[in-house]
Coordinates of C-alpha atoms in Angstrom, one line a residue:
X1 CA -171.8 -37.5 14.9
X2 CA -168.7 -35.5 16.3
X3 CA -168.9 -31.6 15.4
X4 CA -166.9 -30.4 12.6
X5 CA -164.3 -27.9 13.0
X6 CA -164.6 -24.6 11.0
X7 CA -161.2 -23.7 9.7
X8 CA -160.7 -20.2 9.7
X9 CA -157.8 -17.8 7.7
X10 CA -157.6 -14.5 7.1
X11 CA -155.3 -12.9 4.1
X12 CA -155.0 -9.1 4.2
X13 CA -155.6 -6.5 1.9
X14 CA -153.5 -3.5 1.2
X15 CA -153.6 -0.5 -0.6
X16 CA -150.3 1.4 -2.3
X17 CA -148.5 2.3 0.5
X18 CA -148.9 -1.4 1.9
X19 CA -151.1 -0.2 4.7
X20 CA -154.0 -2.9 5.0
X21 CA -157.3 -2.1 4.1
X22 CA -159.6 -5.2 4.5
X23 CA -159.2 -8.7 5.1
X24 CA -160.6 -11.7 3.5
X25 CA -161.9 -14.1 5.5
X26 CA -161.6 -18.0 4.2
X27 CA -162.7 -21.1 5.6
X28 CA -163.7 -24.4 5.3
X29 CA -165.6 -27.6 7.1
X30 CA -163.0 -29.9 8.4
X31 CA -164.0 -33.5 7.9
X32 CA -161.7 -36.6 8.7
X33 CA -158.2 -34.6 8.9
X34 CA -158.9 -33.5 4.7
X35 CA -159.7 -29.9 3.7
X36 CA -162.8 -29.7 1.5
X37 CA -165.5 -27.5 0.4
X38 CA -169.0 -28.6 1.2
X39 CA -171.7 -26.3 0.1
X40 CA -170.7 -23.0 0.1
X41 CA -173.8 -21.3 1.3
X42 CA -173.8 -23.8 4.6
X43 CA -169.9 -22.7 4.6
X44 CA -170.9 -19.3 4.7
X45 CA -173.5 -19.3 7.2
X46 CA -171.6 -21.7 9.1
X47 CA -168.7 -19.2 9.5
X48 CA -171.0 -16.5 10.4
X49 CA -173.0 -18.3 13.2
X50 CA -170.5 -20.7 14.8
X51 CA -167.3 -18.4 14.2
X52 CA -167.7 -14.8 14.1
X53 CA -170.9 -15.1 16.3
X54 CA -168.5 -16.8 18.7
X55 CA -165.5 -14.2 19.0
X56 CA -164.8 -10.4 19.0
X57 CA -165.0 -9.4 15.1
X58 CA -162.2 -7.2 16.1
X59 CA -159.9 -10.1 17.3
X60 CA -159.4 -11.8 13.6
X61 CA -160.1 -8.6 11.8
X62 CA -159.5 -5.4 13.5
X63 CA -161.2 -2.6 12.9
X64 CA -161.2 -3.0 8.8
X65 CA -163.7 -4.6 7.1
X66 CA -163.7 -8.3 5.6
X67 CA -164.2 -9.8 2.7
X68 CA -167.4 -12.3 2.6
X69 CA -167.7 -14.9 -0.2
X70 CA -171.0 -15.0 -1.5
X71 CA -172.5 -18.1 -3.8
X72 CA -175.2 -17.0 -6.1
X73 CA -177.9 -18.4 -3.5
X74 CA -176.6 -16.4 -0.8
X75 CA -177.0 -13.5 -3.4
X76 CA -181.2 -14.1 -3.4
X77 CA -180.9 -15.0 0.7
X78 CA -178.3 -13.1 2.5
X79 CA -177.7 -13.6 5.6
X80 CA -177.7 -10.5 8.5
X81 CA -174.4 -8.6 8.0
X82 CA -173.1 -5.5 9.4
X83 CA -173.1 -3.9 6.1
X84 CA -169.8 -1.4 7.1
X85 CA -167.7 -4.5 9.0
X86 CA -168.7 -6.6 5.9
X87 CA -167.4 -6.9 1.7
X88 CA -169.7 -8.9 -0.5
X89 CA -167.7 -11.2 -2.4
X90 CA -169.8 -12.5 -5.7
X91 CA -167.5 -15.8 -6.9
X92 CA -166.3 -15.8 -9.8
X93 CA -168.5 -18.8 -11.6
X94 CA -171.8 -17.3 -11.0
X95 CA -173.3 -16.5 -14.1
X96 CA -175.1 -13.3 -13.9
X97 CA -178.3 -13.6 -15.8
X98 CA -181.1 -10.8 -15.6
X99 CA -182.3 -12.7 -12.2
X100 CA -178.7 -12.4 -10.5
X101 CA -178.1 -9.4 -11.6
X102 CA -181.4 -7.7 -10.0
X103 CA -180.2 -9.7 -6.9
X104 CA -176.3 -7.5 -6.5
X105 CA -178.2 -4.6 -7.6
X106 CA -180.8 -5.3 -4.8
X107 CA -177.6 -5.3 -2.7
X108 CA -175.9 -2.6 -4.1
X109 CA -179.0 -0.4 -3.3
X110 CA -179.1 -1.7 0.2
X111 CA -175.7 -0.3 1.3
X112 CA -173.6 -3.7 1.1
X113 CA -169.9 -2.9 -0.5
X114 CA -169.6 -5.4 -3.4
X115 CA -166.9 -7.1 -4.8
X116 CA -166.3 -9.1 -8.0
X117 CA -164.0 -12.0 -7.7
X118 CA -161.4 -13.3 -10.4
X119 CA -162.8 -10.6 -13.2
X120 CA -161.9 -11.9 -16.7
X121 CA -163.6 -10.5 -19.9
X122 CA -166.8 -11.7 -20.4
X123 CA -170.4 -11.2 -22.0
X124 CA -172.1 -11.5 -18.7
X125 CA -170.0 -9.2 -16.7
X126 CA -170.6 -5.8 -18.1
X127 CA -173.9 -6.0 -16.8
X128 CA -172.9 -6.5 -13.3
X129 CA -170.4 -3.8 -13.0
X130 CA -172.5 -0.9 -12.3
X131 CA -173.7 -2.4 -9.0
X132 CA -170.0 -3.6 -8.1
X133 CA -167.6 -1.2 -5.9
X134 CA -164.1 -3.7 -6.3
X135 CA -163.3 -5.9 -8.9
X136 CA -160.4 -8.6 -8.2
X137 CA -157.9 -9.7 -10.6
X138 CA -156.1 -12.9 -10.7
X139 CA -152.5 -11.7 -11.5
X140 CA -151.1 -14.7 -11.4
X141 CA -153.8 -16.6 -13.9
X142 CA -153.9 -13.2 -16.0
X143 CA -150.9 -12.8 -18.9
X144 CA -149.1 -10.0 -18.0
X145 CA -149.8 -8.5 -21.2
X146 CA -154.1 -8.6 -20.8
X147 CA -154.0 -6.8 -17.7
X148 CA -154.1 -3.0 -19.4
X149 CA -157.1 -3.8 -21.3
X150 CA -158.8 -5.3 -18.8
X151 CA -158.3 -2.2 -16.3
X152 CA -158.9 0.0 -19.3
X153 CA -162.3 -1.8 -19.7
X154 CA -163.2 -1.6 -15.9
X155 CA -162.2 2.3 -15.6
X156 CA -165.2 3.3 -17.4
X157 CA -167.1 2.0 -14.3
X158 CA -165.7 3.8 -11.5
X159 CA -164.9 0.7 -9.6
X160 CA -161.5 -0.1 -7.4
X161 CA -159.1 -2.8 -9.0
X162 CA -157.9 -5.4 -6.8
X163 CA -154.6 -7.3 -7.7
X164 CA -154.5 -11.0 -6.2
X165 CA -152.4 -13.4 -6.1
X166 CA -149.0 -10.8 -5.6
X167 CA -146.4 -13.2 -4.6
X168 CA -143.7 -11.3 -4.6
X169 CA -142.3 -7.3 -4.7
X170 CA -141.8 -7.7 -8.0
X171 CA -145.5 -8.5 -9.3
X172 CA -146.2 -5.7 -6.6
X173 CA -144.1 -3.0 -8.2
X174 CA -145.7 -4.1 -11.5
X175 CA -149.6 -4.2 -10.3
X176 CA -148.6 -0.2 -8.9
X177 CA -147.7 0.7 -11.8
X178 CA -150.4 -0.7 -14.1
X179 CA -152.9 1.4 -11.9
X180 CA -154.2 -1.4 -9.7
X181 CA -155.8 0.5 -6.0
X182 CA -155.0 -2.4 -3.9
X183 CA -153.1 -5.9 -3.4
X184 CA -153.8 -9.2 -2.1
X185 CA -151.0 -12.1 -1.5
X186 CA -148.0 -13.1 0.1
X187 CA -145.6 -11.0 -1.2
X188 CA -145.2 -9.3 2.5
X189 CA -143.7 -11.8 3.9
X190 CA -140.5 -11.6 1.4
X191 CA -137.4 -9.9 1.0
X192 CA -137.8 -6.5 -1.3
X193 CA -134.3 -6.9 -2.6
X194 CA -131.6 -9.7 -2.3
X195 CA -128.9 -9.0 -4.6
X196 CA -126.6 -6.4 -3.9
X197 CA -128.1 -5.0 -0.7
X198 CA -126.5 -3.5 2.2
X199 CA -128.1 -3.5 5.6
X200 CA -129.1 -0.2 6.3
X201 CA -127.4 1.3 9.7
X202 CA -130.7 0.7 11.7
X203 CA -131.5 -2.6 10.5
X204 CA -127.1 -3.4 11.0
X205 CA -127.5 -2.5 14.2
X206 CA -130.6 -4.9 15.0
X207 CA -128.8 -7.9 13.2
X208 CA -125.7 -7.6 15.6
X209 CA -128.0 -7.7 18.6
X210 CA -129.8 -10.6 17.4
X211 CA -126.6 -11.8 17.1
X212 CA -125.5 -11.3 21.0
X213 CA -128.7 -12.5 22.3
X214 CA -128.5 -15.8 20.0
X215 CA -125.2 -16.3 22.3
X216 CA -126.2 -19.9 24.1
X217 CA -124.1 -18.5 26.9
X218 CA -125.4 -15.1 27.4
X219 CA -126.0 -14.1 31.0
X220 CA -129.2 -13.3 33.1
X221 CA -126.9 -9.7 33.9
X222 CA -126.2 -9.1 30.2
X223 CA -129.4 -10.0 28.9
X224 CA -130.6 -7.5 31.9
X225 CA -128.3 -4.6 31.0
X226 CA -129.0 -5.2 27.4
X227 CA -132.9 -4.2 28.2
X228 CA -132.3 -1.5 30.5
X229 CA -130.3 0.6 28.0
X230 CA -133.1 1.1 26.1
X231 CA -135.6 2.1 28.3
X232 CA -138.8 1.6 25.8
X233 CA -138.4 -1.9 25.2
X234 CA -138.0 -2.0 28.8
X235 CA -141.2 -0.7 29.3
X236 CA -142.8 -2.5 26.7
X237 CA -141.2 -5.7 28.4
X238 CA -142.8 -4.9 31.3
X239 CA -146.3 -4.4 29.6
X240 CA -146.0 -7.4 27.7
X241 CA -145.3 -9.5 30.5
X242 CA -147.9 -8.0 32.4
X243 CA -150.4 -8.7 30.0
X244 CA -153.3 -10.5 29.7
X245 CA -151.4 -13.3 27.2
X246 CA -149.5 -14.2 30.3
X247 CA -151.9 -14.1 33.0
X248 CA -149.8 -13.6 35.9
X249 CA -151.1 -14.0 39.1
X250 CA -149.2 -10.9 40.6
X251 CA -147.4 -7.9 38.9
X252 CA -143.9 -8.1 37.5
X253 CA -142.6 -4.4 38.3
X254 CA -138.1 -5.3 37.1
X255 CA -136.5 -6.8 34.0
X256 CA -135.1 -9.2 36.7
X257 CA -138.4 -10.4 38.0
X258 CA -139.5 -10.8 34.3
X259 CA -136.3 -13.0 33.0
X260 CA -136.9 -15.4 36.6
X261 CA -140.9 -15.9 35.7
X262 CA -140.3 -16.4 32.1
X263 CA -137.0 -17.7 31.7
X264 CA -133.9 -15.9 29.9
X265 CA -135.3 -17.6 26.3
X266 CA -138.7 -16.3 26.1
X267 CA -137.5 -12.8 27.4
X268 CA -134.8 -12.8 24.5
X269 CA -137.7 -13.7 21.8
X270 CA -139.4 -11.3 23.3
X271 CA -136.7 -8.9 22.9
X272 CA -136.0 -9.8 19.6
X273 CA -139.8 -9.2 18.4
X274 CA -139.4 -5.7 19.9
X275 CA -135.9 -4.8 18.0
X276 CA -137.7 -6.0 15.0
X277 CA -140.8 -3.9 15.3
X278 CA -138.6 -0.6 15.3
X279 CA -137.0 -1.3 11.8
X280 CA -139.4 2.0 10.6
X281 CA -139.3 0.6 6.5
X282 CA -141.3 -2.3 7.3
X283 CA -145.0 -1.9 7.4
X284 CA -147.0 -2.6 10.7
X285 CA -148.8 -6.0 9.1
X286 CA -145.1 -7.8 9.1
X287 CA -144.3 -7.1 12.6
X288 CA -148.4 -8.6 12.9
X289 CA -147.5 -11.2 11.0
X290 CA -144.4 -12.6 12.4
X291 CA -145.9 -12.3 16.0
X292 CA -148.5 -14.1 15.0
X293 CA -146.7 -17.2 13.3
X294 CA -144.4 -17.3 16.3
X295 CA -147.1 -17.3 18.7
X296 CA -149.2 -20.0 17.1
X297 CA -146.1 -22.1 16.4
X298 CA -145.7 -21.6 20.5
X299 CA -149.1 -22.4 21.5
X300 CA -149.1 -25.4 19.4
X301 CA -146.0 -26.9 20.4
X302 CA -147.7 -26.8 24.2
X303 CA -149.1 -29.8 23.4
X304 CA -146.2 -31.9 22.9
X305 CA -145.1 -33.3 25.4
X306 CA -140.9 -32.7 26.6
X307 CA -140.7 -29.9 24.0
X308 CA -139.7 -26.3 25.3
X309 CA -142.3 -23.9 23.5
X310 CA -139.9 -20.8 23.4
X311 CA -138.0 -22.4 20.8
X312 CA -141.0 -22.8 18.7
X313 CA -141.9 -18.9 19.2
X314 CA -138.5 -18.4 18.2
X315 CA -138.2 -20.5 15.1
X316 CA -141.3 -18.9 13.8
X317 CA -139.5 -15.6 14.3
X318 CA -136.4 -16.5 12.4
X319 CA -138.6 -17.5 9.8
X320 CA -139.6 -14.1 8.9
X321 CA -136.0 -12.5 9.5
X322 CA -135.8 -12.4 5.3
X323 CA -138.7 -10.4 5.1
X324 CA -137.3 -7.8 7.7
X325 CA -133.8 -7.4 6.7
X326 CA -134.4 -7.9 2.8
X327 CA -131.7 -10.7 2.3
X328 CA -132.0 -14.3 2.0
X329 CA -133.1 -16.2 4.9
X330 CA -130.1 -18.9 4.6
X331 CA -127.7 -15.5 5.0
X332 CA -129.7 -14.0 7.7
X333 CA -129.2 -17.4 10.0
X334 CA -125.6 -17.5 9.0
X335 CA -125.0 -14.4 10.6
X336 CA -126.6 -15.8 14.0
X337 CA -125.2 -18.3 16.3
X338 CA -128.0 -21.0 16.0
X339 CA -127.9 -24.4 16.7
X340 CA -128.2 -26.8 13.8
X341 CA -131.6 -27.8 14.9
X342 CA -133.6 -24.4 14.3
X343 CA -131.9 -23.4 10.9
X344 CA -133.4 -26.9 9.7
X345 CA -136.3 -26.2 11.0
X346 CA -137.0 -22.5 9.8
X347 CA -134.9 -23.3 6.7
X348 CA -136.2 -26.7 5.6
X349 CA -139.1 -27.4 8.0
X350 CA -136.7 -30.3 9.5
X351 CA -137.8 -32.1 12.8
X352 CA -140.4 -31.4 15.0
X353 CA -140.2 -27.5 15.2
X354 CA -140.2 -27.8 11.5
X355 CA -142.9 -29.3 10.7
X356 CA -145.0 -27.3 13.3
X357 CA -143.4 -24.3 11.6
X358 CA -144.6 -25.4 8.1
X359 CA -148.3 -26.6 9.6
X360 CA -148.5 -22.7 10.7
X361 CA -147.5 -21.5 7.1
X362 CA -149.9 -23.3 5.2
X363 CA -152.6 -22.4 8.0
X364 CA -151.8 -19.0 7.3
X365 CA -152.2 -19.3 3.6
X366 CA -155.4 -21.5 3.9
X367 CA -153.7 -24.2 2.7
X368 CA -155.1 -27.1 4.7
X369 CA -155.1 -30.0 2.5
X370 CA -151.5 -29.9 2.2
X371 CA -151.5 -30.1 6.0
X372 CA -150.3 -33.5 7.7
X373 CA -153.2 -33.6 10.3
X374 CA -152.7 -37.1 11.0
X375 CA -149.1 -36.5 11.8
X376 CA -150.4 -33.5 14.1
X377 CA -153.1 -36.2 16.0
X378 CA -149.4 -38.0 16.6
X379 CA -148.3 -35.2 18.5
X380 CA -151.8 -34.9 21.0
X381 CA -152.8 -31.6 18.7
X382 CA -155.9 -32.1 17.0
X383 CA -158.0 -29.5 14.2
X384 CA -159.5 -27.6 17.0
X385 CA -156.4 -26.9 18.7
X386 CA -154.6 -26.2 15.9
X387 CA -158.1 -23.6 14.7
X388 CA -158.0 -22.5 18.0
X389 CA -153.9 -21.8 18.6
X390 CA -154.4 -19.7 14.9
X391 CA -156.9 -17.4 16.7
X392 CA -155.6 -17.0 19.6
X393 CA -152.3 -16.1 18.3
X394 CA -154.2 -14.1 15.9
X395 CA -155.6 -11.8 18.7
X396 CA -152.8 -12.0 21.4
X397 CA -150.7 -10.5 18.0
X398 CA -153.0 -7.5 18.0
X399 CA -152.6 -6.6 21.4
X400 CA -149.2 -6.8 22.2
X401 CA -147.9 -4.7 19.2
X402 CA -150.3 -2.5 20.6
X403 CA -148.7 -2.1 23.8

């Protein structure tokens, strides 16, 4: 029988001033191109063994912990954890009779961090809550109007409240004020405001670059001159290209050299990514983020045979420009000269570079039923490469923003 892929995500985990504080690590077994669930505690163990055992922990998480999720028979047989890299997650349908709760105090006691997933009131619960260190809300699933009492209730405990499910700024601004300690969901990768928003002077001054490197006739000497007046993305050009990601054979020591091994699009992606990571209002995880999406869209699209992978790196970049400049993404691609092709793609996941695009978002967001994994085996990328292109890009992310 042919060995199943582990599918492997990550969401992060921030505090108030958006700076992450944990991941949590999802996954399932891959079986015939559908996402499923098979037992959770073979999940769990399975994950352990065959994916962290098998990489850097640092590469998919950093150096912050992760969240674990833990079935109520992992509970009574845990598996070996580095209890300061690891969270205990308890799911939320175990019932926690006398036995199960003896078995998180048991934990508790030992050192492990524990966390209580998708915490609604109930008659069980209370009796859990002194061995529990985070307990996670479901904002979304939650009325609006409950959430109060329920973090009323749970400040009596002493525990940190986790908000989930925070989609946009919005729900954010709302989960601050309420009292929540930290934030789980998507609402990163959005705009902050849309209506009636000016682009700053720094972030102006970004989009009209983007603008002159989106030129389809810009020249090797302007791109050139473009770098070398501003001598730190020069240097982190230089580093980048240098790096282990590329693997060159010999060292690239001018912007010159650097534009003839790579090619004038991939150094103007590459430029762009750096322009983007100085807008100083934008947390370090988006500037993660959108590296990360653009790479695995790029390693991906490798596989496809007559496509040119720096339009893929770039297409996941412009899919992220709303977040960054805190307008609509149809506006932002207005202001750039793009073809056609690429504001289908990052706009309405048209075409080939589309639909890689949109495989890479619902990767992110552990969303792999909804992938088309029969349409990927089309295109000579199967489950492993597309697992495998996720943490790569994941890690190659990490250390060139680091450079």
């Amino acid at each position: 029988m042919a060995e199943k892929t582990i599918l492997l995500a990550r969401q992060p985990i921030f505090d108030t001033q958006k700076k992450v504080k944990a991941y949590e690590l999802l996954f399932r077994d891959q079986n015939d191109y559908q996402a499923i669930f098979e037992d959770g505690d073979a999940a769990t163990s399975n994950l352990l063994d065959n994916v962290i055992g098998s990489l850097q922990l640092d590469d998919v998480i950093g150096e912050v912990p992760a969240y674990i999720n833990f079935t109520h028979q992992l509970l009574f047989n845990p598996p070996a954890l580095d209890k300061s890299r690891f969270v205990i997650e308890v799911l939320e349908d175990i019932i926690f009779d006398e036995q199960t709760v003896a078995a998180v105090k048991q934990l508790h006691n030992d050192g492990y961090t524990i966390a209580l997933d998708d915490y609604q009131h109930s008659e069980d619960k209370p009796s859990v809550l002194p061995y529990v260190d985070i307990v996670k809300i479901d904002v979304l699933d939650t009325p609006k109007e409950d959430i109060p009492q329920l973090l009323a209730e749970l400040k009596a405990f002493n525990v940190k409240t986790l908000a989930e499910k925070v989609e946009t700024y919005g729900m954010l601004s709302f989960c601050r004020d309420a009292g929540f300690d930290l934030f789980q969901g998507y609402f990163l990768c959005k705009p902050e405001q849309i209506h009636g928003h000016r682009l700053e002077s720094n972030k102006a001054i970004v989009m009209q670059l983007l603008a002159k490197l989106q030129n389809p006739d810009v020249e090797v000497s302007e791109l050139e001159s473009i770098i070398d007046k501003d001598p730190t993305i020069a240097i982190k050009i230089l580093r980048l290209v240098n790096s282990a990601y590329y693997r060159r054979t010999r060292t690239v020591e001018s912007i010159k050299q650097a534009i003839t091994m790579l090619g004038i699009t991939q150094i103007r992606n590459l430029v762009i990514m750096l322009k983007l990571s100085t807008l100083v209002d934008k947390p370090n995880e988006l500037i993660v983020l959108a590296l990360q999406r653009a790479l695995m869209c790029q390693l991906m699209s490798r596989h496809i045979k007559g496509c040119d992978p720096s339009q893929y790196f770039l297409v996941g970049l412009l899919s992220m420009l709303d977040a960054f400049f805190d307008q609509t993404l149809e506006s932002v691609l207005s202001s750039l000269a793009l073809p056609t092709e690429h504001i289908d793609a990052a706009l309405h996941f048209k075409g080939t570079m589309g639909f890689i695009l949109s495989t890479t978002i619902l990767y992110e967001q552990a969303a792999w039923q909804k992938i088309n994994w029969g349409r990927l085996l089309q295109l000579n990328i199967s489950d492993f490469i597309v697992r495998d292109a996720y943490l790569a890009s994941l890690s190659a992310a990490h250390q060139l923003q680091k450079l």
